[in-house]
Amino acid sequence: MTTPPALLPRFYRDPAVLEAEHERILKRSWQLAGHVSQLAEPGDYMTTHAGTQPVLVLRDKQGGLRAFRNVCRHRGSRVLSGIGQCGKAIRCRYHGWTYRLDGSLIGMPEVRSFGEIDKSRLGLHPANVDEFCGLVFVNLDLDAIPLSEQLGELEQHLAPYRIPSLVPFDSTEGHQSVNWKIVIDNYLEGYHVPIAHPGLMRLLDYKRYELELGEH
């Protein structure tokens, strides 16, 4: 086994590099939002992030998935938080601007004070959303390649786990003060498993541990 050369430290520590990665990579790639069972009924919603940007995902009246930047068009307030049910409309908790489940603006308190205004131009900014093997992903790039085209044969590898039929029974949230590439580096091989994860080691046929890398 040969050890590949490491990236220079600045690629993990330089704030300017991280800012560029948020803009060029994390905002333009598919990010996991949650499980499809969390959006079972029209009006069910979840919130997440694509890079640093807040995103809202919901089930619309027709049963389709929609995603928007989780930002009200009035003062930029977060529209919804967490996971829940918003009913037939999305209402900003700051000034009460109200949107249909398709993101279009339908209500503004004291609307006369705004003068002439074109509501059709003030809907929530859309984001891309896709479902893959029961998991919901978002992408701020509206022209992103669909997940099914990017992930190739991964679907048939995941099929035996019946992920779409599963239901989450608990949720946890954690944060680590590390660069996101360190997490990726950790999963590029299983060399650390025998030492760092003895419990997992007992479940694995470690001699047959191998990785298959696809284009994406």
Short mmCIF file of C-alpha atoms in Angstrom, two decimals:
data_model
loop_
_atom_site.label_atom_id
_atom_site.label_comp_id
_atom_site.label_asym_id
_atom_site.label_seq_id
_atom_site.Cartn_x
_atom_site.Cartn_y
_atom_site.Cartn_z
CA MET A 1 0.00 0.00 0.00
CA THR A 2 1.38 3.38 -0.99
CA THR A 3 0.42 6.60 0.75
CA PRO A 4 -0.70 9.33 -1.66
CA PRO A 5 0.80 12.79 -1.18
CA ALA A 6 -1.23 15.01 1.13
CA LEU A 7 -2.66 18.36 0.10
CA LEU A 8 -0.78 21.40 1.30
CA PRO A 9 -2.04 22.56 4.75
CA ARG A 10 -3.48 25.79 3.34
CA PHE A 11 -6.08 23.80 1.40
CA TYR A 12 -7.53 22.73 4.75
CA ARG A 13 -6.99 25.95 6.71
CA ASP A 14 -7.18 28.96 4.39
CA PRO A 15 -10.59 30.68 4.72
CA ALA A 16 -10.31 31.93 1.14
CA VAL A 17 -10.00 28.36 -0.14
CA LEU A 18 -13.03 27.27 1.87
CA GLU A 19 -15.05 30.21 0.55
CA ALA A 20 -14.17 29.23 -3.02
CA GLU A 21 -15.13 25.60 -2.31
CA HIS A 22 -18.53 26.65 -0.98
CA GLU A 23 -19.13 28.68 -4.13
CA ARG A 24 -17.74 26.29 -6.74
CA ILE A 25 -18.35 22.86 -5.19
CA LEU A 26 -20.81 22.65 -2.29
CA LYS A 27 -23.40 25.03 -3.77
CA ARG A 28 -23.23 23.23 -7.13
CA SER A 29 -23.27 19.60 -6.02
CA TRP A 30 -26.00 17.38 -4.58
CA GLN A 31 -26.32 17.59 -0.79
CA LEU A 32 -28.33 15.17 1.34
CA ALA A 33 -31.46 16.72 2.89
CA GLY A 34 -33.23 13.76 4.46
CA HIS A 35 -35.36 10.65 3.93
CA VAL A 36 -38.39 10.59 1.65
CA SER A 37 -40.65 9.41 4.52
CA GLN A 38 -40.18 12.82 6.15
CA LEU A 39 -42.07 14.35 3.20
CA ALA A 40 -44.95 11.90 3.05
CA GLU A 41 -47.87 14.35 2.73
CA PRO A 42 -48.49 17.67 0.95
CA GLY A 43 -47.21 20.47 3.18
CA ASP A 44 -44.58 18.31 4.87
CA TYR A 45 -41.26 20.15 4.83
CA MET A 46 -37.64 19.89 5.94
CA THR A 47 -34.84 22.44 6.04
CA THR A 48 -31.18 21.92 5.26
CA HIS A 49 -28.13 23.65 3.78
CA ALA A 50 -26.26 23.49 0.49
CA GLY A 51 -22.86 24.71 1.53
CA THR A 52 -23.57 27.82 3.59
CA GLN A 53 -26.93 28.48 1.95
CA PRO A 54 -30.23 27.56 3.71
CA VAL A 55 -32.65 25.42 1.69
CA LEU A 56 -36.30 24.48 2.20
CA VAL A 57 -37.68 21.20 0.77
CA LEU A 58 -41.38 20.27 0.74
CA ARG A 59 -44.08 18.11 -0.80
CA ASP A 60 -46.48 20.16 -2.94
CA LYS A 61 -50.21 19.70 -3.50
CA GLN A 62 -49.63 17.49 -6.54
CA GLY A 63 -47.36 15.18 -4.54
CA GLY A 64 -44.12 16.38 -6.12
CA LEU A 65 -40.97 17.50 -4.38
CA ARG A 66 -39.96 21.15 -4.47
CA ALA A 67 -36.99 23.00 -3.05
CA PHE A 68 -36.35 26.70 -2.49
CA ARG A 69 -33.75 28.89 -0.90
CA ASN A 70 -35.05 29.22 2.65
CA VAL A 71 -35.09 33.01 2.47
CA CYS A 72 -38.10 35.34 2.41
CA ARG A 73 -38.08 37.77 -0.50
CA HIS A 74 -38.88 40.72 1.76
CA ARG A 75 -36.06 41.06 4.30
CA GLY A 76 -34.20 37.81 3.82
CA SER A 77 -35.53 36.15 6.98
CA ARG A 78 -35.47 32.39 7.27
CA VAL A 79 -38.94 31.23 6.19
CA LEU A 80 -39.19 27.88 8.03
CA SER A 81 -36.95 25.92 10.38
CA GLY A 82 -36.50 22.28 11.31
CA ILE A 83 -38.93 19.66 10.02
CA GLY A 84 -42.71 19.89 10.09
CA GLN A 85 -46.02 20.54 8.35
CA CYS A 86 -46.84 23.97 6.93
CA GLY A 87 -50.35 23.22 5.69
CA LYS A 88 -51.45 24.74 2.39
CA ALA A 89 -49.06 27.67 2.41
CA ILE A 90 -45.64 28.85 3.58
CA ARG A 91 -45.78 31.87 5.89
CA CYS A 92 -42.70 33.85 6.90
CA ARG A 93 -42.56 34.21 10.67
CA TYR A 94 -41.05 37.69 10.53
CA HIS A 95 -43.43 39.83 8.45
CA GLY A 96 -46.01 37.28 7.38
CA TRP A 97 -45.33 37.17 3.65
CA THR A 98 -47.14 34.06 2.43
CA TYR A 99 -46.27 31.72 -0.43
CA ARG A 100 -48.01 28.81 -2.11
CA LEU A 101 -46.35 25.40 -1.95
CA ASP A 102 -45.06 26.09 -5.46
CA GLY A 103 -43.15 29.09 -4.08
CA SER A 104 -45.32 31.83 -5.61
CA LEU A 105 -46.13 34.86 -3.45
CA ILE A 106 -49.82 35.18 -2.55
CA GLY A 107 -50.02 37.37 0.55
CA MET A 108 -48.41 40.47 2.05
CA PRO A 109 -49.69 42.21 5.20
CA GLU A 110 -50.50 45.90 4.60
CA VAL A 111 -49.95 45.36 0.90
CA ARG A 112 -51.19 48.86 0.02
CA SER A 113 -48.19 50.39 1.75
CA PHE A 114 -45.94 48.86 -0.93
CA GLY A 115 -47.60 50.71 -3.79
CA GLU A 116 -47.51 49.05 -7.19
CA ILE A 117 -45.94 45.62 -6.81
CA ASP A 118 -45.75 42.56 -9.07
CA LYS A 119 -46.18 39.51 -6.85
CA SER A 120 -45.34 37.18 -9.73
CA ARG A 121 -41.73 38.38 -9.57
CA LEU A 122 -41.35 37.86 -5.82
CA GLY A 123 -41.75 34.12 -5.35
CA LEU A 124 -39.23 32.08 -3.39
CA HIS A 125 -36.01 31.42 -5.28
CA PRO A 126 -36.12 27.80 -6.49
CA ALA A 127 -33.45 25.17 -5.90
CA ASN A 128 -33.00 21.77 -7.51
CA VAL A 129 -34.32 18.68 -5.72
CA ASP A 130 -34.03 14.99 -6.56
CA GLU A 131 -34.83 11.68 -4.91
CA PHE A 132 -32.44 8.75 -5.13
CA CYS A 133 -33.07 5.39 -3.45
CA GLY A 134 -35.41 6.94 -0.90
CA LEU A 135 -33.05 9.81 -0.03
CA VAL A 136 -33.79 13.45 -0.85
CA PHE A 137 -31.00 15.67 -2.18
CA VAL A 138 -30.83 19.38 -3.03
CA ASN A 139 -28.63 21.39 -5.35
CA LEU A 140 -28.56 25.16 -5.88
CA ASP A 141 -27.46 24.62 -9.48
CA LEU A 142 -30.74 24.60 -11.44
CA ASP A 143 -28.96 22.98 -14.39
CA ALA A 144 -27.39 20.16 -12.35
CA ILE A 145 -27.21 16.70 -13.87
CA PRO A 146 -29.89 14.44 -12.28
CA LEU A 147 -28.61 12.11 -9.59
CA SER A 148 -29.70 9.02 -11.50
CA GLU A 149 -27.36 10.01 -14.32
CA GLN A 150 -24.47 10.85 -12.00
CA LEU A 151 -24.54 7.81 -9.73
CA GLY A 152 -24.72 5.13 -12.39
CA GLU A 153 -24.92 1.62 -11.00
CA LEU A 154 -25.04 2.68 -7.34
CA GLU A 155 -28.82 2.20 -7.32
CA GLN A 156 -28.58 -1.54 -7.84
CA HIS A 157 -25.99 -1.82 -5.07
CA LEU A 158 -28.32 -0.05 -2.64
CA ALA A 159 -31.52 -1.84 -3.69
CA PRO A 160 -31.12 -4.80 -1.25
CA TYR A 161 -31.23 -2.37 1.71
CA ARG A 162 -34.77 -1.18 0.77
CA ILE A 163 -33.97 2.35 1.85
CA PRO A 164 -37.23 3.88 0.49
CA SER A 165 -39.28 1.65 2.82
CA LEU A 166 -37.34 2.60 5.96
CA VAL A 167 -38.60 5.16 8.49
CA PRO A 168 -36.27 7.26 10.67
CA PHE A 169 -36.89 6.65 14.37
CA ASP A 170 -34.46 9.19 15.81
CA SER A 171 -32.34 12.12 14.74
CA THR A 172 -29.06 13.53 15.95
CA GLU A 173 -27.05 16.54 14.90
CA GLY A 174 -23.37 17.07 15.45
CA HIS A 175 -20.74 19.55 14.41
CA GLN A 176 -16.99 19.16 14.09
CA SER A 177 -14.54 22.02 13.71
CA VAL A 178 -12.75 20.43 10.78
CA ASN A 179 -12.53 21.08 7.07
CA TRP A 180 -15.01 19.02 5.06
CA LYS A 181 -12.19 17.40 3.02
CA ILE A 182 -10.85 15.69 6.17
CA VAL A 183 -14.14 13.78 6.43
CA ILE A 184 -13.82 12.75 2.79
CA ASP A 185 -10.19 11.72 3.35
CA ASN A 186 -11.30 9.47 6.21
CA TYR A 187 -13.60 7.44 3.97
CA LEU A 188 -11.18 6.95 1.08
CA GLU A 189 -9.88 3.72 2.64
CA GLY A 190 -10.50 1.36 5.54
CA TYR A 191 -6.97 1.33 6.90
CA HIS A 192 -8.08 2.96 10.17
CA VAL A 193 -10.97 0.57 10.85
CA PRO A 194 -9.10 -2.16 12.86
CA ILE A 195 -7.69 0.39 15.30
CA ALA A 196 -10.33 3.14 15.44
CA HIS A 197 -13.48 0.98 15.15
CA PRO A 198 -12.98 -2.41 16.81
CA GLY A 199 -16.74 -2.97 17.05
CA LEU A 200 -17.18 -2.40 13.33
CA MET A 201 -14.14 -4.55 12.66
CA ARG A 202 -15.92 -7.53 14.24
CA LEU A 203 -18.77 -7.12 11.75
CA LEU A 204 -16.64 -6.83 8.63
CA ASP A 205 -14.81 -9.31 6.46
CA TYR A 206 -11.87 -6.95 6.48
CA LYS A 207 -9.79 -8.98 4.03
CA ARG A 208 -12.45 -8.30 1.41
CA TYR A 209 -12.82 -4.60 2.23
CA GLU A 210 -12.46 -2.65 -0.98
CA LEU A 211 -13.69 0.55 -2.57
CA GLU A 212 -15.16 1.08 -6.01
CA LEU A 213 -14.78 4.63 -7.32
CA GLY A 214 -17.08 6.05 -9.96
CA GLU A 215 -16.73 9.24 -11.97
CA HIS A 216 -18.77 11.22 -9.46
#
